[in-house]
CSV table of C-alpha atoms and ligand atoms in Angstrom, one decimal:
chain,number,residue,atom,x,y,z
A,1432,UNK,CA,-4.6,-14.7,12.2
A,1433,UNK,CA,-3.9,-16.7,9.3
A,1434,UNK,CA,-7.1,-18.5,8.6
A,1435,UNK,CA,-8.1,-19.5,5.0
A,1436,UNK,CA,-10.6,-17.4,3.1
A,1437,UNK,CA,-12.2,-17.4,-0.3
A,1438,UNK,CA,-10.0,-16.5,-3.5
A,1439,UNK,CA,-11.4,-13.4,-5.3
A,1440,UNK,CA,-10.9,-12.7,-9.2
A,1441,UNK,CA,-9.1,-9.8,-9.2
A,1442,UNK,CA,-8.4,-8.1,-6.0
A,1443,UNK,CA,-11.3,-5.6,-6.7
A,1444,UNK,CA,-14.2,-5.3,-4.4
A,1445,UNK,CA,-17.6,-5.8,-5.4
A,1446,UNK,CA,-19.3,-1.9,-4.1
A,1447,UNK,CA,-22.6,-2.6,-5.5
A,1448,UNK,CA,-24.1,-3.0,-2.0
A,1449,UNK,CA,-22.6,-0.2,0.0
A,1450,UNK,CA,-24.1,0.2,3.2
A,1451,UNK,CA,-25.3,4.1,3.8
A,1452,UNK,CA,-23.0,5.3,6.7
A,1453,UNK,CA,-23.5,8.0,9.4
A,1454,UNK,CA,-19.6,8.4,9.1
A,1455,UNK,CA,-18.4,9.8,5.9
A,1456,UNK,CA,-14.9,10.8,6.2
A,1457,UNK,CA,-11.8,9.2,5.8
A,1458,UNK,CA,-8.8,10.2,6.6
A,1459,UNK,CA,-5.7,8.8,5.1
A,1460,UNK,CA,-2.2,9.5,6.7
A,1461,UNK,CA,0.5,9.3,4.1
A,1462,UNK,CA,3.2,11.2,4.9
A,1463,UNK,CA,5.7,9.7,6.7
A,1464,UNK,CA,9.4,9.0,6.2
A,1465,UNK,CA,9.2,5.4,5.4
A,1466,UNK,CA,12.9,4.8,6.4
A,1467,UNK,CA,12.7,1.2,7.7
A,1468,UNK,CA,11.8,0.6,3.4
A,1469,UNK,CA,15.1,3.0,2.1
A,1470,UNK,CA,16.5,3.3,-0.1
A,1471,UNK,CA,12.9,2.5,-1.9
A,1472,UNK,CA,11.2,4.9,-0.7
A,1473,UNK,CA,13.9,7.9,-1.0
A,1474,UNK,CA,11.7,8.9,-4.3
A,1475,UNK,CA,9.3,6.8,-4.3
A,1476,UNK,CA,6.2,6.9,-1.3
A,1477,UNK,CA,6.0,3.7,1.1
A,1478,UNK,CA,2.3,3.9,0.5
A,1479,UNK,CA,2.7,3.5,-3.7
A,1480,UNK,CA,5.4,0.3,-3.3
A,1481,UNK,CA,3.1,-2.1,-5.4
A,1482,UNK,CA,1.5,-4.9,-3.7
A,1483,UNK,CA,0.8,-7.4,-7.1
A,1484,UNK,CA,-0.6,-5.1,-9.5
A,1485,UNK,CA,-1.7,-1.6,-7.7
A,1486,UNK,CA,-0.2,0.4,-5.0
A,1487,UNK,CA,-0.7,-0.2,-1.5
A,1488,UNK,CA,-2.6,2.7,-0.5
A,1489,UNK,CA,-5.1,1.7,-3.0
A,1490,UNK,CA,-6.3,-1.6,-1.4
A,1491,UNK,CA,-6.8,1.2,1.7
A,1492,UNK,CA,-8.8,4.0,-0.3
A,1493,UNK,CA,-11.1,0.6,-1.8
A,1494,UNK,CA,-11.0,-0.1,2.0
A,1495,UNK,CA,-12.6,2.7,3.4
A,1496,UNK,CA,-15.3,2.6,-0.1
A,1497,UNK,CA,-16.6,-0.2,0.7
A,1498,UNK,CA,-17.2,0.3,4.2
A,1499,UNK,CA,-19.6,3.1,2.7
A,1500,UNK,CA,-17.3,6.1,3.7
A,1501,UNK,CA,-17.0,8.2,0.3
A,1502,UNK,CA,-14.9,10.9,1.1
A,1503,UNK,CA,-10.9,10.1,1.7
A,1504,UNK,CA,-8.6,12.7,2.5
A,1505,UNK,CA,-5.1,11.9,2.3
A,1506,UNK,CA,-2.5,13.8,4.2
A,1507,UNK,CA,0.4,13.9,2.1
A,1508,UNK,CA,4.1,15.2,2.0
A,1509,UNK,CA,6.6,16.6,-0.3
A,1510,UNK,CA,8.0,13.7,-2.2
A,1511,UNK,CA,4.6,12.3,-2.5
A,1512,UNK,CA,2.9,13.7,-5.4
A,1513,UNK,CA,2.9,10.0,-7.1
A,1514,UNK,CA,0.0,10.0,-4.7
A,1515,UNK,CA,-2.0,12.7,-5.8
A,1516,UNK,CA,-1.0,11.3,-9.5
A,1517,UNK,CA,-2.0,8.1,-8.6
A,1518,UNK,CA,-5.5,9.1,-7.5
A,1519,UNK,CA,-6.6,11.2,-10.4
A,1520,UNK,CA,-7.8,11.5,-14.5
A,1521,UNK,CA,-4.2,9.9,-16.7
A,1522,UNK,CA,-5.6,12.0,-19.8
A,1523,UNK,CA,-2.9,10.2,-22.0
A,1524,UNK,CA,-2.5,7.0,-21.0
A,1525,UNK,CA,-6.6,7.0,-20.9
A,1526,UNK,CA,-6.6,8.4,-24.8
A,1527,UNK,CA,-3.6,5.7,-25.6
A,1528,UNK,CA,-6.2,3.1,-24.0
A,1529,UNK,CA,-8.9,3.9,-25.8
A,1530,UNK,CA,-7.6,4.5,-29.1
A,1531,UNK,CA,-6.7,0.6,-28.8
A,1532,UNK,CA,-9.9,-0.7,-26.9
A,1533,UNK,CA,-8.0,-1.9,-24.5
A,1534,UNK,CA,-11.1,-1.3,-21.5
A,1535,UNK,CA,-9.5,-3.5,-18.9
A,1536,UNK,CA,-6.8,-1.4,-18.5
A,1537,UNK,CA,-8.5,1.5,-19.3
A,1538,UNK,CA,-10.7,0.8,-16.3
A,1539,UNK,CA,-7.9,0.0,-14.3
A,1540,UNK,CA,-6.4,3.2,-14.7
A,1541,UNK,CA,-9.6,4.9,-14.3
A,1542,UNK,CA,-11.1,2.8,-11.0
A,1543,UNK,CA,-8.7,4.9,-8.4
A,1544,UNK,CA,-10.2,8.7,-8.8
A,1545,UNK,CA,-13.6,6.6,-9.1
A,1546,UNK,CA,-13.5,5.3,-5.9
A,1547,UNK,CA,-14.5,8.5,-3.8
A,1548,UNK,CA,-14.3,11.8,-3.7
A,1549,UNK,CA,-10.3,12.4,-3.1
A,1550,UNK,CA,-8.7,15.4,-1.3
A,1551,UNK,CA,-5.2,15.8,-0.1
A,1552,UNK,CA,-3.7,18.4,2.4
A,1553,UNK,CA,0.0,18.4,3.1
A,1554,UNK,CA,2.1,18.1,6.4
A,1555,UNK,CA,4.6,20.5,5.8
A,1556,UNK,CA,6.7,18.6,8.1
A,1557,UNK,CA,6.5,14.7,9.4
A,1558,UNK,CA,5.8,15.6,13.1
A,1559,UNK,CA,4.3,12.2,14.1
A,1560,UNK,CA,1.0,10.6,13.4
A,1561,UNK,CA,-1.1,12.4,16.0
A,1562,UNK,CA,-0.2,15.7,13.7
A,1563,UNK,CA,-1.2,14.4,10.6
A,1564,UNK,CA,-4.6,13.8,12.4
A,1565,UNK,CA,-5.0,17.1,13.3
A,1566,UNK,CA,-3.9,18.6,9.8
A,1567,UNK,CA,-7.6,17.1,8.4
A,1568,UNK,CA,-9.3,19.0,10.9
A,1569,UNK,CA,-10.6,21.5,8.9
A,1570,UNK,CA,-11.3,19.0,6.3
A,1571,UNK,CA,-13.5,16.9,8.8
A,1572,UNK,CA,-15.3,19.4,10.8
A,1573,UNK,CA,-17.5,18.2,14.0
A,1574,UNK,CA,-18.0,14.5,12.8
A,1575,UNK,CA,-16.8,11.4,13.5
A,1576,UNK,CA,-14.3,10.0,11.0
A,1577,UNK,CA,-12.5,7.3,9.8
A,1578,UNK,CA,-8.4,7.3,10.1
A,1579,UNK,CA,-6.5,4.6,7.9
A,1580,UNK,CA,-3.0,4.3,8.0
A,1581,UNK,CA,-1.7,4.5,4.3
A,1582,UNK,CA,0.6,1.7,4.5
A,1583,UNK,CA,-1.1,-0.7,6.4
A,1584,UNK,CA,-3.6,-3.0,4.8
A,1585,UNK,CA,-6.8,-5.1,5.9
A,1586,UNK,CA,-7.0,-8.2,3.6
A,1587,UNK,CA,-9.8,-7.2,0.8
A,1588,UNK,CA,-11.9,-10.1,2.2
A,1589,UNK,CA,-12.0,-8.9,5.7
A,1590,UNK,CA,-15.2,-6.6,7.1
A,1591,UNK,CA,-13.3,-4.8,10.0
A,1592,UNK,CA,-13.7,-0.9,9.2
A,1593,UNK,CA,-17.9,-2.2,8.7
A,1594,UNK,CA,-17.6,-3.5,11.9
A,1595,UNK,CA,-15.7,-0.8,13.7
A,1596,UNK,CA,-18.3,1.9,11.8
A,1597,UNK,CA,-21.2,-0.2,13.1
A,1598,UNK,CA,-19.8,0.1,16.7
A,1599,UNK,CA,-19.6,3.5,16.4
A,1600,UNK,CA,-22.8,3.9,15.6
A,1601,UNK,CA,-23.8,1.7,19.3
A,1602,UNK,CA,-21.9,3.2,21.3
A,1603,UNK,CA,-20.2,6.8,20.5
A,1604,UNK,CA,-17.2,7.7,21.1
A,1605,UNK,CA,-14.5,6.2,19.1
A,1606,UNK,CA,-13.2,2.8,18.1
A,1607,UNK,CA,-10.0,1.1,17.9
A,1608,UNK,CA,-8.8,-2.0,16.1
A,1609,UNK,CA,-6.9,-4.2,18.3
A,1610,UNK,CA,-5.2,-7.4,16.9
A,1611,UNK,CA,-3.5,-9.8,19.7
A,1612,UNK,CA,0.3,-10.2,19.4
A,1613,UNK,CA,2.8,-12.5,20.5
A,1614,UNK,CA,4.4,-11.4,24.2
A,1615,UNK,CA,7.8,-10.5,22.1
A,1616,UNK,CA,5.9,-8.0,19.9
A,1617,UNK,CA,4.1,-6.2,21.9
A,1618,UNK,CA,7.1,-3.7,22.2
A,1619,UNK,CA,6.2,-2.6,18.6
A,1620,UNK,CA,3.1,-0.8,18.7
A,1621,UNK,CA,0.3,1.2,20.6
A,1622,UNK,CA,-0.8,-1.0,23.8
A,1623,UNK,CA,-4.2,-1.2,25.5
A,1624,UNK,CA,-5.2,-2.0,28.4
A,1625,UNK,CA,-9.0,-3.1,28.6
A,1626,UNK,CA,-12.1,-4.7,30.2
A,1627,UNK,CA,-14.9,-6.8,28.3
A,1628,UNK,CA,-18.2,-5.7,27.1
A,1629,UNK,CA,-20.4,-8.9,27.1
A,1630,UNK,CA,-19.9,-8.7,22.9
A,1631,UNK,CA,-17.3,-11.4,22.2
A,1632,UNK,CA,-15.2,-8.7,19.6
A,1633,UNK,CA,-16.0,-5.8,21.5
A,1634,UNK,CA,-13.7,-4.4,24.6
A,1635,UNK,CA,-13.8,-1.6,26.4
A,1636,UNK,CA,-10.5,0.3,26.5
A,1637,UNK,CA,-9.6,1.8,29.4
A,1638,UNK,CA,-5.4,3.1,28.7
A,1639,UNK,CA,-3.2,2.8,26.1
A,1640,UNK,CA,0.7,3.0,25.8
A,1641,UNK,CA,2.4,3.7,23.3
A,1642,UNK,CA,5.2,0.7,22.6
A,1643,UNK,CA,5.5,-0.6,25.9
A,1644,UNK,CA,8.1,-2.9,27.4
A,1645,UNK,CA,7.1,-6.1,27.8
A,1646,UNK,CA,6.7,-5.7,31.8
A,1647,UNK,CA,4.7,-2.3,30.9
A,1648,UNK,CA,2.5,-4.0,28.4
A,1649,UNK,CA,-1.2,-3.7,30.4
A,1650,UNK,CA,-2.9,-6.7,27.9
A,1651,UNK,CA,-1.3,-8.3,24.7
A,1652,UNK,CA,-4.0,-6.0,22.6
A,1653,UNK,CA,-2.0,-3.9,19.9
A,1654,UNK,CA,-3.7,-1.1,18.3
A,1655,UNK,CA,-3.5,-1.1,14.5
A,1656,UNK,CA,-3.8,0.9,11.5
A,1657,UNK,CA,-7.4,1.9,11.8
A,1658,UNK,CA,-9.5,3.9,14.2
A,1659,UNK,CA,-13.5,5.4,13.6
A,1660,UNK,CA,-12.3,8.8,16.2
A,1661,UNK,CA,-15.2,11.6,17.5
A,1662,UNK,CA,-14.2,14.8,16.6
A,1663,UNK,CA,-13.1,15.9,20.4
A,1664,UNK,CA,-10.2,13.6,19.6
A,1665,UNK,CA,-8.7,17.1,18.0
A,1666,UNK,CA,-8.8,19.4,20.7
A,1667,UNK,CA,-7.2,16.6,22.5
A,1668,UNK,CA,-4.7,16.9,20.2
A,1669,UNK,CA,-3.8,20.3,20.3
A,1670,UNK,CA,-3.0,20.0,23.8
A,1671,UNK,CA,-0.7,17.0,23.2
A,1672,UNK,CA,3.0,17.7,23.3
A,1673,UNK,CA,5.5,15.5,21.3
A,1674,UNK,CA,5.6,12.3,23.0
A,1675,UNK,CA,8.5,9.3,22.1
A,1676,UNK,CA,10.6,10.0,19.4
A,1677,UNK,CA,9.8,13.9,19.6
A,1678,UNK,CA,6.5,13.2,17.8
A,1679,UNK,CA,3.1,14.1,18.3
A,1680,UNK,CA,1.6,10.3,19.0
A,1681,UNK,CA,-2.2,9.6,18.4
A,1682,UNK,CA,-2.0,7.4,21.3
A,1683,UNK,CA,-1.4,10.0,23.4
A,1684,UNK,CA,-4.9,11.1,22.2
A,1685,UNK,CA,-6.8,8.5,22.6
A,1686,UNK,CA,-5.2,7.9,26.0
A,1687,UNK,CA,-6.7,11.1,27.3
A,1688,UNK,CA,-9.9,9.9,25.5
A,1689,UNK,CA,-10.0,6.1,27.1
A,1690,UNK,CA,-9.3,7.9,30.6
A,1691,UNK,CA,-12.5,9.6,29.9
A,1692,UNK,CA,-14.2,6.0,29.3
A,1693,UNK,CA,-15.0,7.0,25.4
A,1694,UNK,CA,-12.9,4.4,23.9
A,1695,UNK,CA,-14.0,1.0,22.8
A,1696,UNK,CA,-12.0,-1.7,20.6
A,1697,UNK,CA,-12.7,-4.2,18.1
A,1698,UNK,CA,-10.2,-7.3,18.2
A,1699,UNK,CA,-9.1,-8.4,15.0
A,1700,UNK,CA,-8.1,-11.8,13.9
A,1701,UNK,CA,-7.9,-12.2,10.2
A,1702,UNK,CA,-5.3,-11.0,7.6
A,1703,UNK,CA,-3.4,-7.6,8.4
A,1704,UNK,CA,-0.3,-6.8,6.5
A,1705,UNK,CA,2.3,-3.8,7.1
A,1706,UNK,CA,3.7,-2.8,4.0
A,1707,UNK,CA,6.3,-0.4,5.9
A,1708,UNK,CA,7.6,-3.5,7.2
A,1709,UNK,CA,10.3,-5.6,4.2
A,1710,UNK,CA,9.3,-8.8,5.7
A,1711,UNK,CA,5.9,-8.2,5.6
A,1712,UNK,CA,5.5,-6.6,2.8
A,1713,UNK,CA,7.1,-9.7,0.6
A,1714,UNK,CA,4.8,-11.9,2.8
A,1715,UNK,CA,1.3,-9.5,1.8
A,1716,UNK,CA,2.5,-9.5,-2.5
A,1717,UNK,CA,3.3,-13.4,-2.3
A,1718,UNK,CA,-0.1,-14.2,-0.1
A,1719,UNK,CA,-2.2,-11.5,-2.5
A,1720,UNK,CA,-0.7,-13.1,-5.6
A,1721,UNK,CA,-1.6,-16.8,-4.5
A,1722,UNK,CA,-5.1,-16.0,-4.1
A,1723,UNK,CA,-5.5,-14.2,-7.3
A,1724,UNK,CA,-7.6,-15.9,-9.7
A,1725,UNK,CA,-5.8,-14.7,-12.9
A,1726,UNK,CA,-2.1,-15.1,-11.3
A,1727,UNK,CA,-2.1,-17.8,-8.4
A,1728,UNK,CA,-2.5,-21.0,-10.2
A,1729,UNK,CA,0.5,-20.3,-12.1
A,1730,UNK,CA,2.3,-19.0,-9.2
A,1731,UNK,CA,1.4,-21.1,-6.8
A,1732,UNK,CA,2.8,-24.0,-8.7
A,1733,UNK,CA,6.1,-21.9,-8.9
A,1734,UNK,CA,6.3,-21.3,-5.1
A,1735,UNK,CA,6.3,-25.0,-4.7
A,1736,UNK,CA,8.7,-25.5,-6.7
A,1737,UNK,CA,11.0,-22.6,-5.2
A,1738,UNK,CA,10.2,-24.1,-1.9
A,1739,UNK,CA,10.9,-28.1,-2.4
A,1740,UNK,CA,14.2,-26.6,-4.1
A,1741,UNK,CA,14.6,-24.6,-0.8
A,1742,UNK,CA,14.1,-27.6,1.7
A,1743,UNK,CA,16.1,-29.8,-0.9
A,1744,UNK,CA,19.0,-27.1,-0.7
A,1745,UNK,CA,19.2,-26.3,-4.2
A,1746,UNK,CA,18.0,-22.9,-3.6
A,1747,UNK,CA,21.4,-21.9,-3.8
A,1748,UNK,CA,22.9,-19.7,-6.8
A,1749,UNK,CA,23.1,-22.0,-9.5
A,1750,UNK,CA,20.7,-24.3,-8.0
A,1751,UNK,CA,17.3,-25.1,-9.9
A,1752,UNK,CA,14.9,-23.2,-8.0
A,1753,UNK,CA,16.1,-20.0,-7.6
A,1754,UNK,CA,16.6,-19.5,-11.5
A,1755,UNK,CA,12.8,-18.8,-11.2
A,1756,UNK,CA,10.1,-18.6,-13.7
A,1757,UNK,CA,12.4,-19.9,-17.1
A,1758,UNK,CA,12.8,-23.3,-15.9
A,1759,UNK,CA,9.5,-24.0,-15.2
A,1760,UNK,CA,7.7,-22.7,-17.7
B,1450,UTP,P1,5.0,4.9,10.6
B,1450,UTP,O1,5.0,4.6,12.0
B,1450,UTP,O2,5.0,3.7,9.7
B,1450,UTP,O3,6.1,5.9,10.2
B,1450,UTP,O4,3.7,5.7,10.3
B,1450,UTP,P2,6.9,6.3,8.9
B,1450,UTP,O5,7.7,7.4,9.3
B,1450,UTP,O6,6.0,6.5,7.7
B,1450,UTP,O7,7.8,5.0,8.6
B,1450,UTP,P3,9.2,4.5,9.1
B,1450,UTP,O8,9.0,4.0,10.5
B,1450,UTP,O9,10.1,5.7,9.1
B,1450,UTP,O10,9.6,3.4,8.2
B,1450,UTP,C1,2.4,5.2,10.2
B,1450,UTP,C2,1.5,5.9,9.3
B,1450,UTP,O11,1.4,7.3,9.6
B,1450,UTP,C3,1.8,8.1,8.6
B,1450,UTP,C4,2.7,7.2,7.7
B,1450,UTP,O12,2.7,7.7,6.4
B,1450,UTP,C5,2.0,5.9,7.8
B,1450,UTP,O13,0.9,5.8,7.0
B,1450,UTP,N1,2.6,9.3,9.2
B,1450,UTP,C6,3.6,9.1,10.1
B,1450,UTP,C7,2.2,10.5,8.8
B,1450,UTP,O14,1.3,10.7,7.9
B,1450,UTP,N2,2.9,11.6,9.3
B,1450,UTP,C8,3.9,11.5,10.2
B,1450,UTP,O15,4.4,12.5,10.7
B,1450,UTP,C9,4.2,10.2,10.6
């Protein structure tokens, strides 16, 4: 976590060189609640807040393109038709662009429905992760797929879903990303307990539980939002009754599937944001923003400012640096 990286131009990744995958499908849940982000996301979807300049979920459809995968269905929701909106033709604001010549942004509106072939099915009702899973299995058939969590992005410089896919490809089965928390964290998310491989990045993953206590907790190995899953991991879910919180859990799932010795992981370390999350989310558009090539410079110069007035104590109302961009322009 946190080491330094490249800046890029302009958040966009270069697809030019897309490897050819066995894996094709992506999945894309989008439909949950969002209530740790109220009252933002009463109308508006978690998974459109904007991180810089373009919704979050579309760093995680760009994702999953340049990993090779071409086909990204997103299980949406009512209340989240922004989404669908989002990823297709803007015949308007396309013809407005044009008329003025304006092809950056005409490009920019037009890059989203460019990026792969985009279907969305609906959950009629939030029942839990492991749910929206199983509403794509018609959409995926008998193959292995990619799942993506909506709101929870992979820095565009990172090559984790590539590595995960690649994995796959070794070994069967399916494939976790695991990222190492701190001991008080580990009460947050999906906890696995595993044994190595020989690879350095590569574990085997023997159980998994879903937010453990900290005495529970079998390693310090968090699952996060991304998973390459074998198509058995449905039928698995059909059996699965509603876990904590009265929802159908993935980890359930895959717990069933580790027992079966099916299950590998891929440990993480660089840049992982969750845009559910306030704090992180300010944390991913101020860290995105600084390495931008067309807004960091500025910016950057800014946040010092802001952050000598902060450790001088002027950040204060009324102070110099929190009246922001006027006074140091
Ligand atoms: P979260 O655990 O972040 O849940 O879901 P949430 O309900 O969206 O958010 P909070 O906790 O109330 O703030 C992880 C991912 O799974 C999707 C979410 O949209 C998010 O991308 N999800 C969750 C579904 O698609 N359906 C569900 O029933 C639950």
């Amino acid at each position: 976590m946190g080491r330094m990286i490249a800046p890029h131009a302009s958040g966009a990744p270069d697809h030019t060189d897309r490897p050819a995958r066995t894996v094709r499908k992506a999945v894309v849940p989008a439909a949950g609640l969002g209530t740790r982000f109220l009252p933002a996301t009463k109308a508006t979807p978690k998974e459109m807040l904007p991180v810089v300049d373009k919704p979050a979920i579309q760093y995680v459809v760009e994702e999953a393109a340049a990993a090779g995968l071409d086909d990204v269905l997103m299980v949406t929701g009512r209340h989240k038709r922004a989404i669908e909106d989002h990823f297709d033709n803007a015949f308007e604001l396309e013809q407005a662009l044009t008329a003025k010549g304006d092809s950056v942004r005409l490009d920019a509106v037009r890059d989203p429905a460019r990026l792969a072939g985009i279907h969305h099915i609906r959950q009629g009702e939030p029942l839990g992760l492991g749910h929206a899973v199983l509403c794509a299995r018609r959409h995926v058939g008998d193959q292995p797929f990619a799942v993506l969590l909506g709101d929870d992005l992979i820095d565009p410089r990172e090559t984790l879903l590539s590595r995960m896919l690649d994995v796959r490809d070794r070994h069967a089965g399916s494939v976790v990303a695991l990222m190492e928390v701190p001991p008080g964290q580990v009460h947050l998310y999906g906890c696995a307990a595993v044994e190595p491989t020989g690879e350095k990045d590569v574990v085997r993953v023997t159980g998994l539980v879903e937010k453990p206590s900290l005495q529970d907790a079998p390693s310090r190995y968090t699952v996060i939002g991304r998973y390459v899953l074998e198509p058995a991991v449905f039928d698995t879910l059909e059996r699965t009754r509603p876990g904590r919180g009265g929802e159908i859990q993935l980890t359930d799932a895959l717990q069933e599937l580790a027992a079966g010795g099916t299950v590998h992981g891929v440990v993480f370390d660089g840049l992982r944001y969750d845009t559910g999350d306030k704090a992180d989310y300010l944390r991913t558009v101020v860290r995105l923003a600084c390495d931008r090539d067309d807004l960091g410079p500025e910016f950057v110069a800014w946040l010092r400012e802001f952050v000598a007035g902060l450790e001088g104590g002027m950040a204060t109302k009324g102070g110099t640096a929190a009246k922001g961009r006027r006074l140091t322009a």
